[in-house]
Coordinates of C-alpha atoms (C1' of nucleotides) in Angstrom, one line a residue:
Chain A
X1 CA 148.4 171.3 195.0
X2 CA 147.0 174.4 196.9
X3 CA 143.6 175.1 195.9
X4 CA 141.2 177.6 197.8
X5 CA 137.6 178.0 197.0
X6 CA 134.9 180.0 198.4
X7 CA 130.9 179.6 197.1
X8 CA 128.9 182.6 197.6
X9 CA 131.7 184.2 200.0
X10 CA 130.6 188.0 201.3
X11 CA 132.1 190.7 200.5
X12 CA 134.8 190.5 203.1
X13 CA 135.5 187.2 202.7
X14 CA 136.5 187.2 199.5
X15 CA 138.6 190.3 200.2
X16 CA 140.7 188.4 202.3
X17 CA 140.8 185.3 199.7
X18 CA 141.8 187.9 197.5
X19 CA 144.3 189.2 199.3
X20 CA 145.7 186.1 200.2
X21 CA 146.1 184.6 196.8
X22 CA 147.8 187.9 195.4
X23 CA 150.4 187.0 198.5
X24 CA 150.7 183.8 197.5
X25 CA 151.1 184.2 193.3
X26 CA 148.1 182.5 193.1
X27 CA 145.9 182.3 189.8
X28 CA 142.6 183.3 190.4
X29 CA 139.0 183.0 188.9
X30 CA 136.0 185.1 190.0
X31 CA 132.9 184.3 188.6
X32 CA 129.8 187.2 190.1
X33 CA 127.6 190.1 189.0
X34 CA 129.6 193.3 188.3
X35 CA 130.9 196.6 186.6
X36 CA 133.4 196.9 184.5
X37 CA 134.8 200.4 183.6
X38 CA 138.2 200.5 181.7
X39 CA 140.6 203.5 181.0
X40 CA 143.4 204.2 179.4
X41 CA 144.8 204.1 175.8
X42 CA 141.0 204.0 175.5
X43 CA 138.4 204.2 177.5
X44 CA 134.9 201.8 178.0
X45 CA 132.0 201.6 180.3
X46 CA 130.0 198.4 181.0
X47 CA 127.1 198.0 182.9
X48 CA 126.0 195.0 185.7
X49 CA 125.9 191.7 184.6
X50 CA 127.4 188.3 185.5
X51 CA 130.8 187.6 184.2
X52 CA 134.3 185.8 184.4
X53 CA 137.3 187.6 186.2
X54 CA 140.2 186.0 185.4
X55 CA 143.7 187.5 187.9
X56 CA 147.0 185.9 187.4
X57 CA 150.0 186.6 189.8
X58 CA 152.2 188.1 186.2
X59 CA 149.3 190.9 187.2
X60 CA 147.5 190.0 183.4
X61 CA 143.6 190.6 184.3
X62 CA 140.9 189.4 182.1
X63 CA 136.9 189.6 182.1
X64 CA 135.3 187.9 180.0
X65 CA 131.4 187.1 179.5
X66 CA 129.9 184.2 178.1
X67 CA 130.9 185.1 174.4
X68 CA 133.8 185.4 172.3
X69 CA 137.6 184.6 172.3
X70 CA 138.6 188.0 173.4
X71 CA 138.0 189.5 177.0
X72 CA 135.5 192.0 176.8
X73 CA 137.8 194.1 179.4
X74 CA 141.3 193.2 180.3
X75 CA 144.8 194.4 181.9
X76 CA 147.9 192.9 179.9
X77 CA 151.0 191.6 182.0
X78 CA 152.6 193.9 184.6
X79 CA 149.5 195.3 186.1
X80 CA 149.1 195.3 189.5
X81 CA 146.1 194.2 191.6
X82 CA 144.2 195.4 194.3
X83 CA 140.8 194.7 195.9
X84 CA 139.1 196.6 198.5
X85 CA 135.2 196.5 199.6
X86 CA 134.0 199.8 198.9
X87 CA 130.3 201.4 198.9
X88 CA 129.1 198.0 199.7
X89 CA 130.7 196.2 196.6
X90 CA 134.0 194.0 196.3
X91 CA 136.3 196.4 194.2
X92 CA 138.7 194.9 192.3
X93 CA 140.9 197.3 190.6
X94 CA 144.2 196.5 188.2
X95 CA 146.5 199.5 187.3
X96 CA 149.6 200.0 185.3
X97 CA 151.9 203.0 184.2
X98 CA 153.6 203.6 180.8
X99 CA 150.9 203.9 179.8
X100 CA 148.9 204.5 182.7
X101 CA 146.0 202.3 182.3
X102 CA 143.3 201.5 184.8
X103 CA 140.9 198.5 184.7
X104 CA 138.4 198.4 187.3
X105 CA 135.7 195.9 188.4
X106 CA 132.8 196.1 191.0
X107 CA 131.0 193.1 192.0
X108 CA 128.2 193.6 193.7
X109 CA 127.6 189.6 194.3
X110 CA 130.1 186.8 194.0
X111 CA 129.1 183.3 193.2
X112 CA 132.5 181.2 193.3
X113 CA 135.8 182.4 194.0
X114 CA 138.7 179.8 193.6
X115 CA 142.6 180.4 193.6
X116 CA 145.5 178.1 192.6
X117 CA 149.1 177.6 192.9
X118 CA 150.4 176.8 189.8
X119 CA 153.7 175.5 188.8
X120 CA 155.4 174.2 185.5
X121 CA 154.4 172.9 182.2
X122 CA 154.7 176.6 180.3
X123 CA 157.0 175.1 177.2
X124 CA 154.5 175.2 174.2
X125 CA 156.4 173.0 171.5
X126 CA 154.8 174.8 168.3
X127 CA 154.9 173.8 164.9
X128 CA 153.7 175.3 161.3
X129 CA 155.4 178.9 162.0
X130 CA 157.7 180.7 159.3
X131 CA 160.5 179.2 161.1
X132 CA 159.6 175.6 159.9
X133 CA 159.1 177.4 156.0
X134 CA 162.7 178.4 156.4
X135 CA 163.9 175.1 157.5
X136 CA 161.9 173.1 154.9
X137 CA 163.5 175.8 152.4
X138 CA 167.1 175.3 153.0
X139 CA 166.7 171.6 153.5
X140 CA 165.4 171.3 150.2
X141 CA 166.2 174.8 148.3
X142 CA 164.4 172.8 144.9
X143 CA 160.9 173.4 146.2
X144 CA 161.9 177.0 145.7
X145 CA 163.5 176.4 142.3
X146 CA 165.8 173.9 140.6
X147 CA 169.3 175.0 141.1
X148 CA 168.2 177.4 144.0
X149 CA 170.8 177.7 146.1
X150 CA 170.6 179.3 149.9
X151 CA 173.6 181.7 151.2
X152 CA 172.2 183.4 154.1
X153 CA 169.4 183.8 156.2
X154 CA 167.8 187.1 158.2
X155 CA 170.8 188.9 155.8
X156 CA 170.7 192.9 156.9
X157 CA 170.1 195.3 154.0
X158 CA 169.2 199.1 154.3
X159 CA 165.7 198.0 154.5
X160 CA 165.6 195.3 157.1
X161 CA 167.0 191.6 156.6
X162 CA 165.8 189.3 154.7
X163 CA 164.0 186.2 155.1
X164 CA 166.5 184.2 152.9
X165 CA 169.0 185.4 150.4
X166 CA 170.8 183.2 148.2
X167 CA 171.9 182.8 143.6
X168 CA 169.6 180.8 141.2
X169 CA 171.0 178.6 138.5
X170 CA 172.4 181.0 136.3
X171 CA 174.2 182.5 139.7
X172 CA 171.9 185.8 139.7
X173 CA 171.3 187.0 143.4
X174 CA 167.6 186.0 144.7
X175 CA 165.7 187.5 147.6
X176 CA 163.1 184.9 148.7
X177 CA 160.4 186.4 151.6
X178 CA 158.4 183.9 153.7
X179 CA 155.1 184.0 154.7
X180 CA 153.6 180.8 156.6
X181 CA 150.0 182.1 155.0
X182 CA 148.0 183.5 152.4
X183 CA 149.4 187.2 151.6
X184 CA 147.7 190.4 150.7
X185 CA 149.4 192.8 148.9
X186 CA 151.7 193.9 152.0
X187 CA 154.0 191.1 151.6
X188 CA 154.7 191.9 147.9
X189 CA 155.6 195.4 149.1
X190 CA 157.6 194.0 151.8
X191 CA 160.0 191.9 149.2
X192 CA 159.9 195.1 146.4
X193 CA 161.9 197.0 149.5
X194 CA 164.7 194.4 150.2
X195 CA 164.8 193.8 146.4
X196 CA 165.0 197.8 145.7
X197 CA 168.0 197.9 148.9
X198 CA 169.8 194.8 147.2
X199 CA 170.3 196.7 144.0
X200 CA 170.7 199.6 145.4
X201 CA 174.1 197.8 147.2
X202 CA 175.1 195.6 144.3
X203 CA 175.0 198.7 142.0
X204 CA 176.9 200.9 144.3
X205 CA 179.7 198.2 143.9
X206 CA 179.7 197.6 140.6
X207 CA 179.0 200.7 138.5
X208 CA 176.0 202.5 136.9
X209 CA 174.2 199.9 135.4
X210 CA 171.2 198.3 137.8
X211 CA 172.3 194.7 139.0
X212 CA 169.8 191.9 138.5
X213 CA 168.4 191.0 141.5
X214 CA 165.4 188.5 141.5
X215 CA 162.4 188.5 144.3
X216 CA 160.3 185.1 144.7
X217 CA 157.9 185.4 147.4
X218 CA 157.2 181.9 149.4
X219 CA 153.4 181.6 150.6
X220 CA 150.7 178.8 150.2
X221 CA 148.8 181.2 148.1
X222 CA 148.7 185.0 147.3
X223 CA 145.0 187.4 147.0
X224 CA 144.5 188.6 143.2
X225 CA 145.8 191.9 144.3
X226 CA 148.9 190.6 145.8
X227 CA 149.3 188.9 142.2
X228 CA 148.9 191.7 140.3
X229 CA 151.9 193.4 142.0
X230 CA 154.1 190.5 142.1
X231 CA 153.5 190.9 137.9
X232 CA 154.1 194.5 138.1
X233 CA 157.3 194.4 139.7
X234 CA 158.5 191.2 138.0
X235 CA 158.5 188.7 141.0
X236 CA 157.6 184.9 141.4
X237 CA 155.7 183.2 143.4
X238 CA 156.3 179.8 144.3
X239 CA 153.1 177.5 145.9
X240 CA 154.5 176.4 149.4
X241 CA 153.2 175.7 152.9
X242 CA 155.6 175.3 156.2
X243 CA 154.7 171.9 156.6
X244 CA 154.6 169.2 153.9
X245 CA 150.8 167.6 153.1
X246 CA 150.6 164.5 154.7
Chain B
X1 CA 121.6 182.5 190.2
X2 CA 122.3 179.3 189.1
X3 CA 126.3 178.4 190.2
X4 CA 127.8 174.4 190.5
X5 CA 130.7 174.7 192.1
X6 CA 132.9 171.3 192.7
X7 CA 136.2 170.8 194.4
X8 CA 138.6 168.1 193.8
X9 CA 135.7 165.6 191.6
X10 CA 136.5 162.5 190.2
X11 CA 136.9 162.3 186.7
X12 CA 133.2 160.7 186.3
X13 CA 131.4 163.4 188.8
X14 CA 133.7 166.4 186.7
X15 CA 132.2 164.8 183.3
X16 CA 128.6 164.4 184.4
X17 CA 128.8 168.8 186.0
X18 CA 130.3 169.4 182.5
X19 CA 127.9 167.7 180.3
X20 CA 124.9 169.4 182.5
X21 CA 126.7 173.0 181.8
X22 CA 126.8 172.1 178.3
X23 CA 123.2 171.5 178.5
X24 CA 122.4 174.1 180.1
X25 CA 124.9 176.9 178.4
X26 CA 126.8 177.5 181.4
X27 CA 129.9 179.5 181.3
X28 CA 132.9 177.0 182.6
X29 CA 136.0 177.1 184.8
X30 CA 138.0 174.5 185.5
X31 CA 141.1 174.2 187.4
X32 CA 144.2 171.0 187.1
X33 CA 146.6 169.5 185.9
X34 CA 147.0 168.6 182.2
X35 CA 148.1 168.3 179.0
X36 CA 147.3 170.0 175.5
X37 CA 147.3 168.9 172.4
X38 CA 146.1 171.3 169.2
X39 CA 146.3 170.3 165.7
X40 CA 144.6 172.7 163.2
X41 CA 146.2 175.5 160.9
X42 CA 149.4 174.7 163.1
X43 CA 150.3 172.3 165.5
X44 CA 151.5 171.9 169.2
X45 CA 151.7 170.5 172.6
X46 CA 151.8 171.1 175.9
X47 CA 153.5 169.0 178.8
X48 CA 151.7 168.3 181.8
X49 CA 150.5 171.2 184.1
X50 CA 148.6 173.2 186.3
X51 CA 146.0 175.5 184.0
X52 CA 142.7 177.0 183.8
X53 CA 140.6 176.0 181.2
X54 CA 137.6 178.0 180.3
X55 CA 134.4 177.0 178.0
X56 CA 132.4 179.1 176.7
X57 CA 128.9 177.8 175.5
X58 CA 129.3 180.0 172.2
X59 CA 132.2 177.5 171.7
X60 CA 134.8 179.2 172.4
X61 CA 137.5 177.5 174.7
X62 CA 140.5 179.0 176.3
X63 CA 143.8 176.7 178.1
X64 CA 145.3 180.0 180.9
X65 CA 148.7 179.1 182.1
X66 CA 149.6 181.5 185.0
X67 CA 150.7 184.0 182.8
X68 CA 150.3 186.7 180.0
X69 CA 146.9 188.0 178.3
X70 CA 146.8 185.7 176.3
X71 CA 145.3 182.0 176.0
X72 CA 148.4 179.7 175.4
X73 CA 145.7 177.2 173.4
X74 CA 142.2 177.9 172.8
X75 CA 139.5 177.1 170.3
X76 CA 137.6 180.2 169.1
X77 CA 133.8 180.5 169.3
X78 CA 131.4 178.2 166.8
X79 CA 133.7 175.2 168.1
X80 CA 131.8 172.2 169.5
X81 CA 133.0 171.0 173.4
X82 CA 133.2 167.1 174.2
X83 CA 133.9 165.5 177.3
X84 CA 134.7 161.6 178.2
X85 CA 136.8 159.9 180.7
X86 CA 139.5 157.9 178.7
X87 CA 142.4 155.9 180.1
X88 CA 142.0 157.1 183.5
X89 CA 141.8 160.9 182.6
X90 CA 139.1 163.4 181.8
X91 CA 139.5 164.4 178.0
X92 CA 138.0 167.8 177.0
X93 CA 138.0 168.2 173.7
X94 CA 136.6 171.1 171.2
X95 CA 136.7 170.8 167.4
X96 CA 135.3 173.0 165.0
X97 CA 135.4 172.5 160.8
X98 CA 136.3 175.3 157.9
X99 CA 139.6 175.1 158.9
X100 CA 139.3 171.7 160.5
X101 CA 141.0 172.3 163.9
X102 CA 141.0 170.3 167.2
X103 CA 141.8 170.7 170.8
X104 CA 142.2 168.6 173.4
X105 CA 143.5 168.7 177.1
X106 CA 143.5 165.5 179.0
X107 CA 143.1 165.8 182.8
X108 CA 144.7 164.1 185.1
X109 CA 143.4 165.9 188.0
X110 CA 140.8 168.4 188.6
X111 CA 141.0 170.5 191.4
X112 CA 138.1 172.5 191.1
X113 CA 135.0 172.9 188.5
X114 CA 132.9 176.0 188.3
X115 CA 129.8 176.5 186.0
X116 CA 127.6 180.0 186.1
X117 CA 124.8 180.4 183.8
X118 CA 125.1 184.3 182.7
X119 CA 122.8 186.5 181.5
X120 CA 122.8 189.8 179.8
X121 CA 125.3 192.8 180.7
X122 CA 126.4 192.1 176.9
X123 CA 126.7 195.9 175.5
X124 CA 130.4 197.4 176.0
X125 CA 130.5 201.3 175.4
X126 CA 134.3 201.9 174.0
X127 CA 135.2 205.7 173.5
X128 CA 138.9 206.7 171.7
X129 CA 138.5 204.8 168.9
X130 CA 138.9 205.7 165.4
X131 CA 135.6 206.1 165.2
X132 CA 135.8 209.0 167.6
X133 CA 138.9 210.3 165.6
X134 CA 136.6 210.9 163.0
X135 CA 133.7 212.3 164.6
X136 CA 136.0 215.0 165.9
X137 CA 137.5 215.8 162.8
X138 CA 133.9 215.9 160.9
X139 CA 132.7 218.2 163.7
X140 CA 135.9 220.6 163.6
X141 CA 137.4 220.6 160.4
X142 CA 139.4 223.2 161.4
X143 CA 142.0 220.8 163.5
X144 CA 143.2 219.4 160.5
X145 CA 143.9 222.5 159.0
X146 CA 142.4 225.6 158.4
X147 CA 139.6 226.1 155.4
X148 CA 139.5 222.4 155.2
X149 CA 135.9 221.1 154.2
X150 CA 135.2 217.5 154.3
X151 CA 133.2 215.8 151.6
X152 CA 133.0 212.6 152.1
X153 CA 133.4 209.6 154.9
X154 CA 134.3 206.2 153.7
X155 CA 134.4 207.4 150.3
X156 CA 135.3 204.7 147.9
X157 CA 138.2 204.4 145.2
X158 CA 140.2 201.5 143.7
X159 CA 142.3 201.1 146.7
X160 CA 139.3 200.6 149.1
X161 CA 137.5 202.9 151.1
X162 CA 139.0 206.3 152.1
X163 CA 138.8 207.5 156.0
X164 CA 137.9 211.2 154.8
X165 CA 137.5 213.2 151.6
X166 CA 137.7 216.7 151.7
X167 CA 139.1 219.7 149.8
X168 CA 141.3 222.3 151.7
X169 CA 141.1 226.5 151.2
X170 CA 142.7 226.3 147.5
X171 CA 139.8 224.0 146.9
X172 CA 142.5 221.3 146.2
X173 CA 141.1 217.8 147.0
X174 CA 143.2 216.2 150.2
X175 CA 142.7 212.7 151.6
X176 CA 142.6 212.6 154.9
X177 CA 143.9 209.0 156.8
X178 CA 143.1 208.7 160.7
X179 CA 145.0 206.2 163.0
X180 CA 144.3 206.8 166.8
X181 CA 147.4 206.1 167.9
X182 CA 151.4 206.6 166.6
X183 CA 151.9 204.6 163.2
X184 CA 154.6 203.4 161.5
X185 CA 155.7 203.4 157.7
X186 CA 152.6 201.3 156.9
X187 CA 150.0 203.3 157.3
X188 CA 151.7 206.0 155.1
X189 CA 151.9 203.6 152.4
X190 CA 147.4 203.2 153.0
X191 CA 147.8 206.8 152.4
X192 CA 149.5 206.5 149.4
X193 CA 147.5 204.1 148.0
X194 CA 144.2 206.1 148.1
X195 CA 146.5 209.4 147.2
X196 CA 147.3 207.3 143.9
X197 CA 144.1 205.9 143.1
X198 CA 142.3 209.1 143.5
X199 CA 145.1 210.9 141.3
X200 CA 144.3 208.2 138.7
X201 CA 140.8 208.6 139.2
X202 CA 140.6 212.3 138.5
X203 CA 143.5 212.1 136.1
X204 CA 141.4 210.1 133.6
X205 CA 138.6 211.9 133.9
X206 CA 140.6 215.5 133.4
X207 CA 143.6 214.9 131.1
X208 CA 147.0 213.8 130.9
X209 CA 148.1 216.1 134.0
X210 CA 148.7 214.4 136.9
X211 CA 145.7 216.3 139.0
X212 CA 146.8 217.7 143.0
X213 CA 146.0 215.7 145.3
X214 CA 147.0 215.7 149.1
X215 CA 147.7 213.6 151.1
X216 CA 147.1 213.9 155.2
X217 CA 147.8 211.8 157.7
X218 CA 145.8 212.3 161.5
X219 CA 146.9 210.7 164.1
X220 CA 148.7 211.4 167.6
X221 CA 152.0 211.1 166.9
X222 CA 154.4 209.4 163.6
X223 CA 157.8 207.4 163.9
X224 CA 161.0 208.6 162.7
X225 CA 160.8 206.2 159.9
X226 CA 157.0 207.1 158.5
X227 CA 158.2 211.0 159.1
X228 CA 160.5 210.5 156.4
X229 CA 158.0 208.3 153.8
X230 CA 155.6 211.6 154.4
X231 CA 158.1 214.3 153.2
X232 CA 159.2 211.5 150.6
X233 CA 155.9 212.2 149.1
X234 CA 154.5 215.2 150.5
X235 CA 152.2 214.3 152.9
X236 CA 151.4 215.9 155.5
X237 CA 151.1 215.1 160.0
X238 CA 148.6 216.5 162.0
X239 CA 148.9 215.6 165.4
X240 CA 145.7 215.0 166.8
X241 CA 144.3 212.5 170.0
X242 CA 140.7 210.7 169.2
X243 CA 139.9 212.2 172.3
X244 CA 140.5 216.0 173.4
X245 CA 143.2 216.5 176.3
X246 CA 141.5 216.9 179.7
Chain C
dA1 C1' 133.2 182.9 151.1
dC2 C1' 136.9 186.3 150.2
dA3 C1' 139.3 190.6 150.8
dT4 C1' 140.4 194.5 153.6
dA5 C1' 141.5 197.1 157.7
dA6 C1' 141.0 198.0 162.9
dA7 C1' 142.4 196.6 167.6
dT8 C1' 142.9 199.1 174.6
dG9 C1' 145.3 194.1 169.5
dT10 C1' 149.5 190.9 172.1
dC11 C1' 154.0 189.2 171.7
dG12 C1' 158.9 188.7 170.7
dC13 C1' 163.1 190.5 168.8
dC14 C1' 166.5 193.8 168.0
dC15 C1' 168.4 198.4 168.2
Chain D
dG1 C1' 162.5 201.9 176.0
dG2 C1' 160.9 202.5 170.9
dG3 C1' 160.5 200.5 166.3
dC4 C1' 159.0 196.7 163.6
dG5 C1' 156.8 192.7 162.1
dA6 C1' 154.5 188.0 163.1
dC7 C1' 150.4 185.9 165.0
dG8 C1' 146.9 179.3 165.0
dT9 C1' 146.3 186.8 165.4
dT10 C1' 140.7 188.0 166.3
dT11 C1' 137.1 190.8 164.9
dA12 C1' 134.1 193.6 162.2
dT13 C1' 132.6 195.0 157.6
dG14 C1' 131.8 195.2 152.8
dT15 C1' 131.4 192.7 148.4

DNA sequence: ACATAAATGTCGCCC
DNA sequence: GGGCGACGTTTATGT
């Protein structure tokens, strides 16, 4: 393990740490007293105080102060670095094109500068997503409905595929949409369009009359609005999370 | 300035630097090699590897791999931070209630702690917002189209609150909806929304007709798709940046 | 606390 | 590369 740090390196001397560690695909952290002016899809100003600059080697920049999940300035992945000593300040400047987007920070003092070498460990095993709803689904297609059964997932339609298509009990076609969460009313207009494309198909085939075609929307729970519009348009809603209660 | 800077501690010099940062609500860095472990509204882990962690003394905590903007794990602010040595490694861990969630990364090494007490420098000036969208449209009506007054910012109806209300040179009412940047098909159906509501609003009031109401939608640019949903229902585009061209 | 909408959202997938 | 939707989205705001 490669590890270089510097405490209360001038100007220059952190240049040169700098440069080195963008050589060597080094992650970097930069703690000092600086500017931060950002421009590009948007543009923001901030003026001095003492913050964290955060440089990986994908060329992702982040600066963040002592509050809050979110960087208050960033650079997303694909950026390139560069850091120069200009006007008597460490500039440390990350640009990218498409769109053309310019981060730029200028420390006038830097407290600790350290850079690492880092390899492996990048496989997140996550669980709890709408893929584990799915699998829980066709495992056990009852917790939709009795006699539920599954025919096809991610099944294309004029309007986009489908979480999980598949007959009920009395053999009627059934759109079921996912949602690993508590849904607004977005979701219910998400299902209405694959259930609107589905008869629109089935009725092609068969002749004038509209086909029956069933939407049951899968989420833990669903806002009063949402409700309302599942009613409207005739849909169910079945009480379901992606991972069983323990 | 007040910066502790370590390299390469042992587990029991790294926990008594962190619990002094916690105590005195430093912002933390701190490079090694780990594992992490979350369990919350999902659930995951993460094999051993070399990552930056970052604690924030609003709570927040952040596990950087060398790559992309964002955190791979991280706790958001209002979370509590605890550290102990425990089976030969140093276990950071940061819970917070309401959802109950937990995070922990064990160390087995730590290369390098950093802790920086920061002050002020908190106020971010962002310009090309929506926000600014709107300011330019109240101050020159005349880009949406011409004749157009508005009434009304923010103006509330069933569906929520309306960006602008205004009537246009016929003296027909128009609802204006800004996005600073290209939109898809869902923000036409926002539009719709408050078009509808509004109809039914001045509907009841006036009669049985179904009163004129327009619908416009501001922003840069539309996509193929939302193009068509506008002429579906008679919308209107203006192309218009929150900020003028240089 | 809940619902709603914005964000320099970011990220991944598919065309 | 654009379009589209999910995300442990986060964040702000109104009720």
């Amino acid at each position: 393990m490669t590890v270089t740090s510097v405490h209360d390196p001038s100007h220059r001397e952190a240049l040169w740490e700098l440069e080195d560690a963008f050589e060597g695909g080094d992650l970097i952290s930069l703690f000092g007293r600086c500017t931060v002016s950002y421009e590009g899809r948007a543009a923001s100003d901030l003026g001095a105080g003492d913050r964290l600059l955060v440089l990986k080697p994908d060329g992702a920049a982040l600066v963040h102060t002592d509050e809050g999940r979110q960087p208050v300035n960033w650079q997303p992945p694909g950026s390139e670095h560069h850091a120069a000593v200009r006007e008597g300040q460490l500039r440390v400047r990350s640009t990218r094109s498409n769109p053309d987007e310019t981060l730029t920070v200028r420390f006038s003092d830097i407290h600790q500068l350290s850079a690492m070498a880092v390899t492996g460990g990048r496989d997140l095993t996550l669980h709890g997503s709408e893929e584990d709803l799915r699998t829980r689904i066709l495992e056990r297609p009852e917790l939709v409905e009795p006699g539920f059964e599954p025919r096809e997932t991610e099944r294309p339609s004029s309007a986009g595929p489908m979480d999980v298509f598949g007959v009920d009990a009395d053999g009627d076609p059934v759109v079921v949409e996912l949602k690993r969460r508590r849904v607004g009313p977005d979701a219910v207009g998400q299902l209405a369009r694959y259930v609107r494309a589905l008869r629109a198909e089935l009725g092609a085939e068969e002749g004038a009359d509209t086909p029956v075609v069933r939407g049951v929307l899968v989420a833990p729970s669903v806002t009063d609005r949402a409700a309302e519009r599942l009613a409207d348009r005739g849909f169910d809603h079945v009480a379901l999370d992606p991972t069983p209660e323990e």
